């Protein structure tokens, strides 16, 4: 379905971003990975996922808090594959603390990486998409883009901002072949969430499996983690012709969290 298209997925060397990159590669999209840590493993996974469809994979290690590096990444993607047709803004970090105790540098970093980076990638990718009259911008927000949770002021603020940016981008591109939508997952067992599970297990003196049940029980009626694979398939739908007129939505995949 996506042969000849190029997808740039930020924060895609693990977790949700990697799941989305693999799903798009299976549809034939060339993938530009971005993120920290091990690169060879994720690159091999994406290549394997897209092998039958002929997908190619490149990598750029832009620090998503630095606009100049983001600009270089977009130029790199264009040099490798022509242009960015699909932009998935997924990069994110987390810190948990009360508002009065929240470290200022952590606030600044979370807003920069979780929100401002999406503005920069979007403004840089849009001209090529509009010139081609086709593009997909998928912002990975969070259930925390729709509701709040204590101790997560910066993350919640950033994710609410992502949902707002999604709506404005969708409105500005509404008469064109470019769409912009947000995915709002509930609990996904990524490295970020695993840290919260570990902390809860330590604080309550319970096993890791028990801590997972406690975490899910607090928010998610389904008592199931959403998987990166499920989120990847939702991203594929947003890229399909069936979603040509899906614009500006914040689509929660959260096991009933927001329905309560």
PDB file of C-alpha atoms in Angstrom:
ATOM      1  CA  UNK A   1       0.000   0.000   0.000  1.00  0.00           C
ATOM      2  CA  UNK A   2       2.836   2.398   0.770  1.00  0.00           C
ATOM      3  CA  UNK A   3       5.388   1.420  -1.867  1.00  0.00           C
ATOM      4  CA  UNK A   4       7.370   4.472  -2.934  1.00  0.00           C
ATOM      5  CA  UNK A   5       6.438   6.422   0.209  1.00  0.00           C
ATOM      6  CA  UNK A   6       8.928   7.488   2.872  1.00  0.00           C
ATOM      7  CA  UNK A   7       8.108   7.554   6.585  1.00  0.00           C
ATOM      8  CA  UNK A   8      10.155   9.407   9.175  1.00  0.00           C
ATOM      9  CA  UNK A   9       9.417   8.060  12.660  1.00  0.00           C
ATOM     10  CA  UNK A  10      11.001   9.943  15.552  1.00  0.00           C
ATOM     11  CA  UNK A  11      11.921   8.044  18.700  1.00  0.00           C
ATOM     12  CA  UNK A  12      11.729   4.783  16.794  1.00  0.00           C
ATOM     13  CA  UNK A  13      14.575   2.662  18.133  1.00  0.00           C
ATOM     14  CA  UNK A  14      12.241   1.062  20.708  1.00  0.00           C
ATOM     15  CA  UNK A  15       8.667   0.869  21.954  1.00  0.00           C
ATOM     16  CA  UNK A  16       5.783   2.531  20.147  1.00  0.00           C
ATOM     17  CA  UNK A  17       7.944   4.187  17.492  1.00  0.00           C
ATOM     18  CA  UNK A  18       9.586   0.900  16.535  1.00  0.00           C
ATOM     19  CA  UNK A  19       6.197  -0.817  16.363  1.00  0.00           C
ATOM     20  CA  UNK A  20       4.874   1.866  14.017  1.00  0.00           C
ATOM     21  CA  UNK A  21       8.034   1.789  11.881  1.00  0.00           C
ATOM     22  CA  UNK A  22       7.711  -1.975  11.404  1.00  0.00           C
ATOM     23  CA  UNK A  23       4.017  -1.729  10.506  1.00  0.00           C
ATOM     24  CA  UNK A  24       4.690   0.950   7.872  1.00  0.00           C
ATOM     25  CA  UNK A  25       7.639  -1.020   6.479  1.00  0.00           C
ATOM     26  CA  UNK A  26       5.390  -4.069   6.017  1.00  0.00           C
ATOM     27  CA  UNK A  27       3.306  -1.886   3.708  1.00  0.00           C
ATOM     28  CA  UNK A  28       6.397  -1.016   1.662  1.00  0.00           C
ATOM     29  CA  UNK A  29       7.282   2.407   3.054  1.00  0.00           C
ATOM     30  CA  UNK A  30      10.943   3.342   3.247  1.00  0.00           C
ATOM     31  CA  UNK A  31      11.718   4.178   6.872  1.00  0.00           C
ATOM     32  CA  UNK A  32      13.959   6.782   8.465  1.00  0.00           C
ATOM     33  CA  UNK A  33      14.582   5.725  12.053  1.00  0.00           C
ATOM     34  CA  UNK A  34      15.580   8.131  14.811  1.00  0.00           C
ATOM     35  CA  UNK A  35      16.467   7.624  18.454  1.00  0.00           C
ATOM     36  CA  UNK A  36      19.140   6.793  20.987  1.00  0.00           C
ATOM     37  CA  UNK A  37      20.730   3.536  22.108  1.00  0.00           C
ATOM     38  CA  UNK A  38      21.076   0.435  19.970  1.00  0.00           C
ATOM     39  CA  UNK A  39      20.448   1.152  16.298  1.00  0.00           C
ATOM     40  CA  UNK A  40      21.532  -2.092  14.621  1.00  0.00           C
ATOM     41  CA  UNK A  41      18.869  -4.195  16.363  1.00  0.00           C
ATOM     42  CA  UNK A  42      15.911  -1.967  15.497  1.00  0.00           C
ATOM     43  CA  UNK A  43      17.213  -1.439  11.949  1.00  0.00           C
ATOM     44  CA  UNK A  44      17.350  -5.227  11.473  1.00  0.00           C
ATOM     45  CA  UNK A  45      13.809  -5.607  12.840  1.00  0.00           C
ATOM     46  CA  UNK A  46      12.414  -2.992  10.470  1.00  0.00           C
ATOM     47  CA  UNK A  47      14.310  -4.424   7.504  1.00  0.00           C
ATOM     48  CA  UNK A  48      12.948  -7.888   8.296  1.00  0.00           C
ATOM     49  CA  UNK A  49       9.400  -6.530   8.616  1.00  0.00           C
ATOM     50  CA  UNK A  50       9.627  -4.742   5.267  1.00  0.00           C
ATOM     51  CA  UNK A  51      11.706  -7.272   3.364  1.00  0.00           C
ATOM     52  CA  UNK A  52       8.842  -8.811   1.399  1.00  0.00           C
ATOM     53  CA  UNK A  53       7.566  -5.345   0.445  1.00  0.00           C
ATOM     54  CA  UNK A  54      10.998  -4.036  -0.566  1.00  0.00           C
ATOM     55  CA  UNK A  55      11.224  -1.382   2.147  1.00  0.00           C
ATOM     56  CA  UNK A  56      14.566   0.301   2.767  1.00  0.00           C
ATOM     57  CA  UNK A  57      15.764   1.695   6.094  1.00  0.00           C
ATOM     58  CA  UNK A  58      17.980   4.637   7.038  1.00  0.00           C
ATOM     59  CA  UNK A  59      18.826   6.201  10.398  1.00  0.00           C
ATOM     60  CA  UNK A  60      19.481   9.701  11.700  1.00  0.00           C
ATOM     61  CA  UNK A  61      20.403  10.316  15.330  1.00  0.00           C
ATOM     62  CA  UNK A  62      19.036  13.861  15.667  1.00  0.00           C
ATOM     63  CA  UNK A  63      18.624  15.111  19.222  1.00  0.00           C
ATOM     64  CA  UNK A  64      14.954  16.118  19.145  1.00  0.00           C
ATOM     65  CA  UNK A  65      15.568  19.006  21.532  1.00  0.00           C
ATOM     66  CA  UNK A  66      17.819  20.721  18.962  1.00  0.00           C
ATOM     67  CA  UNK A  67      16.088  22.441  16.008  1.00  0.00           C
ATOM     68  CA  UNK A  68      19.253  22.481  13.870  1.00  0.00           C
ATOM     69  CA  UNK A  69      19.617  18.708  14.193  1.00  0.00           C
ATOM     70  CA  UNK A  70      15.937  18.228  13.349  1.00  0.00           C
ATOM     71  CA  UNK A  71      16.414  20.305  10.211  1.00  0.00           C
ATOM     72  CA  UNK A  72      19.448  18.215   9.277  1.00  0.00           C
ATOM     73  CA  UNK A  73      17.394  15.040   9.758  1.00  0.00           C
ATOM     74  CA  UNK A  74      14.688  16.233   7.362  1.00  0.00           C
ATOM     75  CA  UNK A  75      17.343  17.117   4.770  1.00  0.00           C
ATOM     76  CA  UNK A  76      18.933  13.701   5.277  1.00  0.00           C
ATOM     77  CA  UNK A  77      15.583  11.937   4.760  1.00  0.00           C
ATOM     78  CA  UNK A  78      15.053  13.850   1.526  1.00  0.00           C
ATOM     79  CA  UNK A  79      18.569  13.009   0.329  1.00  0.00           C
ATOM     80  CA  UNK A  80      18.029   9.315   1.011  1.00  0.00           C
ATOM     81  CA  UNK A  81      14.504   8.812  -0.310  1.00  0.00           C
ATOM     82  CA  UNK A  82      13.346  12.001  -2.059  1.00  0.00           C
ATOM     83  CA  UNK A  83      11.004  13.491   0.519  1.00  0.00           C
ATOM     84  CA  UNK A  84       9.077  12.684   3.687  1.00  0.00           C
ATOM     85  CA  UNK A  85       5.554  11.513   2.828  1.00  0.00           C
ATOM     86  CA  UNK A  86       4.629  10.202   6.284  1.00  0.00           C
ATOM     87  CA  UNK A  87       5.770  11.931   9.462  1.00  0.00           C
ATOM     88  CA  UNK A  88       5.268  10.166  12.785  1.00  0.00           C
ATOM     89  CA  UNK A  89       6.067  12.424  15.738  1.00  0.00           C
ATOM     90  CA  UNK A  90       6.675   9.920  18.510  1.00  0.00           C
ATOM     91  CA  UNK A  91       9.800  11.022  20.418  1.00  0.00           C
ATOM     92  CA  UNK A  92       9.109  11.511  24.089  1.00  0.00           C
ATOM     93  CA  UNK A  93      10.559  11.497  27.589  1.00  0.00           C
ATOM     94  CA  UNK A  94       8.948  11.489  31.038  1.00  0.00           C
ATOM     95  CA  UNK A  95       9.585  12.734  34.559  1.00  0.00           C
ATOM     96  CA  UNK A  96       7.299  12.366  37.549  1.00  0.00           C
ATOM     97  CA  UNK A  97       7.130  14.967  40.325  1.00  0.00           C
ATOM     98  CA  UNK A  98       4.666  17.394  41.914  1.00  0.00           C
ATOM     99  CA  UNK A  99       4.410  20.835  40.337  1.00  0.00           C
ATOM    100  CA  UNK A 100       6.187  22.627  43.173  1.00  0.00           C
ATOM    101  CA  UNK A 101       9.051  20.112  43.082  1.00  0.00           C
ATOM    102  CA  UNK A 102       9.298  19.715  39.313  1.00  0.00           C
ATOM    103  CA  UNK A 103      12.878  20.421  38.157  1.00  0.00           C
ATOM    104  CA  UNK A 104      12.860  23.331  35.719  1.00  0.00           C
ATOM    105  CA  UNK A 105      15.380  21.641  33.424  1.00  0.00           C
ATOM    106  CA  UNK A 106      13.148  18.539  33.246  1.00  0.00           C
ATOM    107  CA  UNK A 107      10.137  20.677  32.331  1.00  0.00           C
ATOM    108  CA  UNK A 108      12.111  22.401  29.575  1.00  0.00           C
ATOM    109  CA  UNK A 109      13.412  19.092  28.207  1.00  0.00           C
ATOM    110  CA  UNK A 110       9.986  17.413  28.166  1.00  0.00           C
ATOM    111  CA  UNK A 111       8.330  20.363  26.409  1.00  0.00           C
ATOM    112  CA  UNK A 112      11.192  20.534  23.893  1.00  0.00           C
ATOM    113  CA  UNK A 113      11.227  16.839  23.001  1.00  0.00           C
ATOM    114  CA  UNK A 114       7.554  15.918  23.426  1.00  0.00           C
ATOM    115  CA  UNK A 115       5.999  19.042  21.883  1.00  0.00           C
ATOM    116  CA  UNK A 116       8.321  21.561  20.254  1.00  0.00           C
ATOM    117  CA  UNK A 117      10.102  18.915  18.179  1.00  0.00           C
ATOM    118  CA  UNK A 118       6.777  18.031  16.529  1.00  0.00           C
ATOM    119  CA  UNK A 119       6.319  21.653  15.510  1.00  0.00           C
ATOM    120  CA  UNK A 120       9.753  21.698  13.885  1.00  0.00           C
ATOM    121  CA  UNK A 121       9.347  18.408  12.011  1.00  0.00           C
ATOM    122  CA  UNK A 122       5.868  19.401  10.857  1.00  0.00           C
ATOM    123  CA  UNK A 123       6.851  22.837   9.566  1.00  0.00           C
ATOM    124  CA  UNK A 124       9.779  21.307   7.682  1.00  0.00           C
ATOM    125  CA  UNK A 125       7.889  18.346   6.206  1.00  0.00           C
ATOM    126  CA  UNK A 126       4.721  20.184   5.171  1.00  0.00           C
ATOM    127  CA  UNK A 127       6.056  22.046   2.090  1.00  0.00           C
ATOM    128  CA  UNK A 128       7.014  18.797   0.345  1.00  0.00           C
ATOM    129  CA  UNK A 129       3.746  17.112   1.281  1.00  0.00           C
ATOM    130  CA  UNK A 130       1.687  20.053   0.040  1.00  0.00           C
ATOM    131  CA  UNK A 131       3.667  20.228  -3.201  1.00  0.00           C
ATOM    132  CA  UNK A 132       2.851  16.553  -3.793  1.00  0.00           C
ATOM    133  CA  UNK A 133      -0.733  16.971  -2.526  1.00  0.00           C
ATOM    134  CA  UNK A 134      -0.323  13.883  -0.345  1.00  0.00           C
ATOM    135  CA  UNK A 135       0.991  13.428   3.148  1.00  0.00           C
ATOM    136  CA  UNK A 136       0.253  11.917   6.518  1.00  0.00           C
ATOM    137  CA  UNK A 137       1.246  13.503   9.814  1.00  0.00           C
ATOM    138  CA  UNK A 138       0.635  11.205  12.771  1.00  0.00           C
ATOM    139  CA  UNK A 139       1.313  12.653  16.193  1.00  0.00           C
ATOM    140  CA  UNK A 140       1.710  10.127  18.976  1.00  0.00           C
ATOM    141  CA  UNK A 141       0.068  11.945  21.855  1.00  0.00           C
ATOM    142  CA  UNK A 142      -1.240   9.970  24.822  1.00  0.00           C
ATOM    143  CA  UNK A 143      -4.365   9.448  26.843  1.00  0.00           C
ATOM    144  CA  UNK A 144      -2.681  12.252  28.793  1.00  0.00           C
ATOM    145  CA  UNK A 145      -3.429  14.513  25.849  1.00  0.00           C
ATOM    146  CA  UNK A 146      -7.095  14.079  26.790  1.00  0.00           C
ATOM    147  CA  UNK A 147      -7.058  13.758  30.590  1.00  0.00           C
ATOM    148  CA  UNK A 148      -4.658  14.567  33.392  1.00  0.00           C
ATOM    149  CA  UNK A 149      -2.806  12.593  36.047  1.00  0.00           C
ATOM    150  CA  UNK A 150      -1.089  13.884  39.155  1.00  0.00           C
ATOM    151  CA  UNK A 151       2.701  14.197  39.166  1.00  0.00           C
ATOM    152  CA  UNK A 152       2.925  14.505  35.368  1.00  0.00           C
ATOM    153  CA  UNK A 153       2.525  18.233  34.746  1.00  0.00           C
ATOM    154  CA  UNK A 154       5.056  18.602  31.924  1.00  0.00           C
ATOM    155  CA  UNK A 155       4.052  15.398  30.138  1.00  0.00           C
ATOM    156  CA  UNK A 156       0.334  16.200  30.335  1.00  0.00           C
ATOM    157  CA  UNK A 157       0.927  19.778  29.200  1.00  0.00           C
ATOM    158  CA  UNK A 158       3.035  18.605  26.259  1.00  0.00           C
ATOM    159  CA  UNK A 159       0.565  15.936  25.174  1.00  0.00           C
ATOM    160  CA  UNK A 160      -2.395  18.321  25.407  1.00  0.00           C
ATOM    161  CA  UNK A 161      -0.290  20.644  23.258  1.00  0.00           C
ATOM    162  CA  UNK A 162       0.285  17.875  20.713  1.00  0.00           C
ATOM    163  CA  UNK A 163      -3.468  17.345  20.407  1.00  0.00           C
ATOM    164  CA  UNK A 164      -3.922  21.084  19.860  1.00  0.00           C
ATOM    165  CA  UNK A 165      -1.144  21.182  17.257  1.00  0.00           C
ATOM    166  CA  UNK A 166      -2.802  18.231  15.520  1.00  0.00           C
ATOM    167  CA  UNK A 167      -6.113  20.067  15.235  1.00  0.00           C
ATOM    168  CA  UNK A 168      -4.557  23.266  13.895  1.00  0.00           C
ATOM    169  CA  UNK A 169      -2.414  21.389  11.357  1.00  0.00           C
ATOM    170  CA  UNK A 170      -5.476  19.423  10.223  1.00  0.00           C
ATOM    171  CA  UNK A 171      -7.486  22.607   9.744  1.00  0.00           C
ATOM    172  CA  UNK A 172      -4.734  24.326   7.788  1.00  0.00           C
ATOM    173  CA  UNK A 173      -4.342  21.321   5.455  1.00  0.00           C
ATOM    174  CA  UNK A 174      -8.056  20.430   5.260  1.00  0.00           C
ATOM    175  CA  UNK A 175      -8.560  21.320   1.550  1.00  0.00           C
ATOM    176  CA  UNK A 176      -5.470  19.314   0.537  1.00  0.00           C
ATOM    177  CA  UNK A 177      -4.335  15.716   0.308  1.00  0.00           C
ATOM    178  CA  UNK A 178      -2.398  16.074   3.569  1.00  0.00           C
ATOM    179  CA  UNK A 179      -3.981  14.833   6.797  1.00  0.00           C
ATOM    180  CA  UNK A 180      -2.932  15.185  10.418  1.00  0.00           C
ATOM    181  CA  UNK A 181      -4.201  13.035  13.274  1.00  0.00           C
ATOM    182  CA  UNK A 182      -3.137  12.021  16.771  1.00  0.00           C
ATOM    183  CA  UNK A 183      -2.933   8.620  18.421  1.00  0.00           C
ATOM    184  CA  UNK A 184      -3.605   8.642  22.169  1.00  0.00           C
ATOM    185  CA  UNK A 185      -2.485   5.361  23.754  1.00  0.00           C
ATOM    186  CA  UNK A 186      -3.212   4.320  27.302  1.00  0.00           C
ATOM    187  CA  UNK A 187      -0.671   2.132  29.077  1.00  0.00           C
ATOM    188  CA  UNK A 188       1.800   0.588  26.630  1.00  0.00           C
ATOM    189  CA  UNK A 189       4.555  -1.544  28.126  1.00  0.00           C
ATOM    190  CA  UNK A 190       7.417   0.554  26.772  1.00  0.00           C
ATOM    191  CA  UNK A 191      10.702   1.177  28.624  1.00  0.00           C
ATOM    192  CA  UNK A 192       9.174   4.446  29.938  1.00  0.00           C
ATOM    193  CA  UNK A 193       6.192   2.635  31.458  1.00  0.00           C
ATOM    194  CA  UNK A 194       8.311  -0.263  32.701  1.00  0.00           C
ATOM    195  CA  UNK A 195      10.186   2.246  34.874  1.00  0.00           C
ATOM    196  CA  UNK A 196       6.873   3.214  36.476  1.00  0.00           C
ATOM    197  CA  UNK A 197       6.021  -0.467  37.013  1.00  0.00           C
ATOM    198  CA  UNK A 198       9.414  -1.032  38.654  1.00  0.00           C
ATOM    199  CA  UNK A 199       8.946   1.994  40.895  1.00  0.00           C
ATOM    200  CA  UNK A 200       5.485   0.831  41.973  1.00  0.00           C
ATOM    201  CA  UNK A 201       6.771  -2.686  42.698  1.00  0.00           C
ATOM    202  CA  UNK A 202       9.556  -1.264  44.848  1.00  0.00           C
ATOM    203  CA  UNK A 203       7.280   1.201  46.662  1.00  0.00           C
ATOM    204  CA  UNK A 204       4.628  -1.405  47.469  1.00  0.00           C
ATOM    205  CA  UNK A 205       6.977  -4.351  48.005  1.00  0.00           C
ATOM    206  CA  UNK A 206       5.220  -6.493  45.382  1.00  0.00           C
ATOM    207  CA  UNK A 207       6.289  -8.458  42.324  1.00  0.00           C
ATOM    208  CA  UNK A 208       6.609  -6.896  38.883  1.00  0.00           C
ATOM    209  CA  UNK A 209       3.566  -8.805  37.611  1.00  0.00           C
ATOM    210  CA  UNK A 210       1.501  -7.638  40.577  1.00  0.00           C
ATOM    211  CA  UNK A 211       2.671  -4.057  40.003  1.00  0.00           C
ATOM    212  CA  UNK A 212       1.476  -4.255  36.384  1.00  0.00           C
ATOM    213  CA  UNK A 213      -1.984  -5.289  37.591  1.00  0.00           C
ATOM    214  CA  UNK A 214      -2.050  -2.414  40.083  1.00  0.00           C
ATOM    215  CA  UNK A 215      -1.013   0.071  37.386  1.00  0.00           C
ATOM    216  CA  UNK A 216      -3.651  -1.161  34.938  1.00  0.00           C
ATOM    217  CA  UNK A 217      -6.308  -1.360  37.641  1.00  0.00           C
ATOM    218  CA  UNK A 218      -5.892   2.313  38.500  1.00  0.00           C
ATOM    219  CA  UNK A 219      -6.782   3.562  35.013  1.00  0.00           C
ATOM    220  CA  UNK A 220      -7.471   0.936  32.342  1.00  0.00           C
ATOM    221  CA  UNK A 221     -10.715  -1.096  32.649  1.00  0.00           C
ATOM    222  CA  UNK A 222      -9.624  -3.650  30.043  1.00  0.00           C
ATOM    223  CA  UNK A 223      -6.712  -4.656  32.307  1.00  0.00           C
ATOM    224  CA  UNK A 224      -4.623  -4.999  29.144  1.00  0.00           C
ATOM    225  CA  UNK A 225      -1.638  -3.078  27.892  1.00  0.00           C
ATOM    226  CA  UNK A 226      -2.035  -1.658  24.399  1.00  0.00           C
ATOM    227  CA  UNK A 227       0.749  -3.047  22.190  1.00  0.00           C
ATOM    228  CA  UNK A 228       3.092  -1.253  19.783  1.00  0.00           C
ATOM    229  CA  UNK A 229       1.812  -3.629  17.091  1.00  0.00           C
ATOM    230  CA  UNK A 230      -1.776  -2.452  17.599  1.00  0.00           C
ATOM    231  CA  UNK A 231      -0.686   1.180  17.429  1.00  0.00           C
ATOM    232  CA  UNK A 232       1.277   0.396  14.271  1.00  0.00           C
ATOM    233  CA  UNK A 233      -1.839  -0.951  12.586  1.00  0.00           C
ATOM    234  CA  UNK A 234      -3.740   2.211  13.543  1.00  0.00           C
ATOM    235  CA  UNK A 235      -0.974   4.261  11.919  1.00  0.00           C
ATOM    236  CA  UNK A 236      -1.315   2.131   8.775  1.00  0.00           C
ATOM    237  CA  UNK A 237      -5.054   2.879   8.728  1.00  0.00           C
ATOM    238  CA  UNK A 238      -4.370   6.625   8.967  1.00  0.00           C
ATOM    239  CA  UNK A 239      -2.119   6.243   5.901  1.00  0.00           C
ATOM    240  CA  UNK A 240      -4.749   4.370   3.898  1.00  0.00           C
ATOM    241  CA  UNK A 241      -7.256   5.744   1.418  1.00  0.00           C
ATOM    242  CA  UNK A 242      -9.996   4.833   3.894  1.00  0.00           C
ATOM    243  CA  UNK A 243      -8.685   7.636   6.141  1.00  0.00           C
ATOM    244  CA  UNK A 244      -8.528  10.328   3.449  1.00  0.00           C
ATOM    245  CA  UNK A 245     -11.141  12.369   5.315  1.00  0.00           C
ATOM    246  CA  UNK A 246     -10.091  11.520   8.868  1.00  0.00           C
ATOM    247  CA  UNK A 247      -8.661  14.857   9.961  1.00  0.00           C
ATOM    248  CA  UNK A 248      -7.763  16.323  13.308  1.00  0.00           C
ATOM    249  CA  UNK A 249      -8.873  13.405  15.458  1.00  0.00           C
ATOM    250  CA  UNK A 250      -7.327  12.377  18.759  1.00  0.00           C
ATOM    251  CA  UNK A 251      -7.908   8.641  18.566  1.00  0.00           C
ATOM    252  CA  UNK A 252      -7.552   6.998  21.974  1.00  0.00           C
ATOM    253  CA  UNK A 253      -6.570   3.331  22.192  1.00  0.00           C
ATOM    254  CA  UNK A 254      -6.744   3.068  25.949  1.00  0.00           C
ATOM    255  CA  UNK A 255      -8.800   0.083  27.110  1.00  0.00           C
ATOM    256  CA  UNK A 256     -11.647   2.323  28.256  1.00  0.00           C
ATOM    257  CA  UNK A 257      -9.559   4.809  30.285  1.00  0.00           C
ATOM    258  CA  UNK A 258     -11.240   7.952  28.913  1.00  0.00           C
ATOM    259  CA  UNK A 259     -14.679   6.323  28.767  1.00  0.00           C
ATOM    260  CA  UNK A 260     -14.925   6.348  32.574  1.00  0.00           C
TER     261      UNK A 260
END
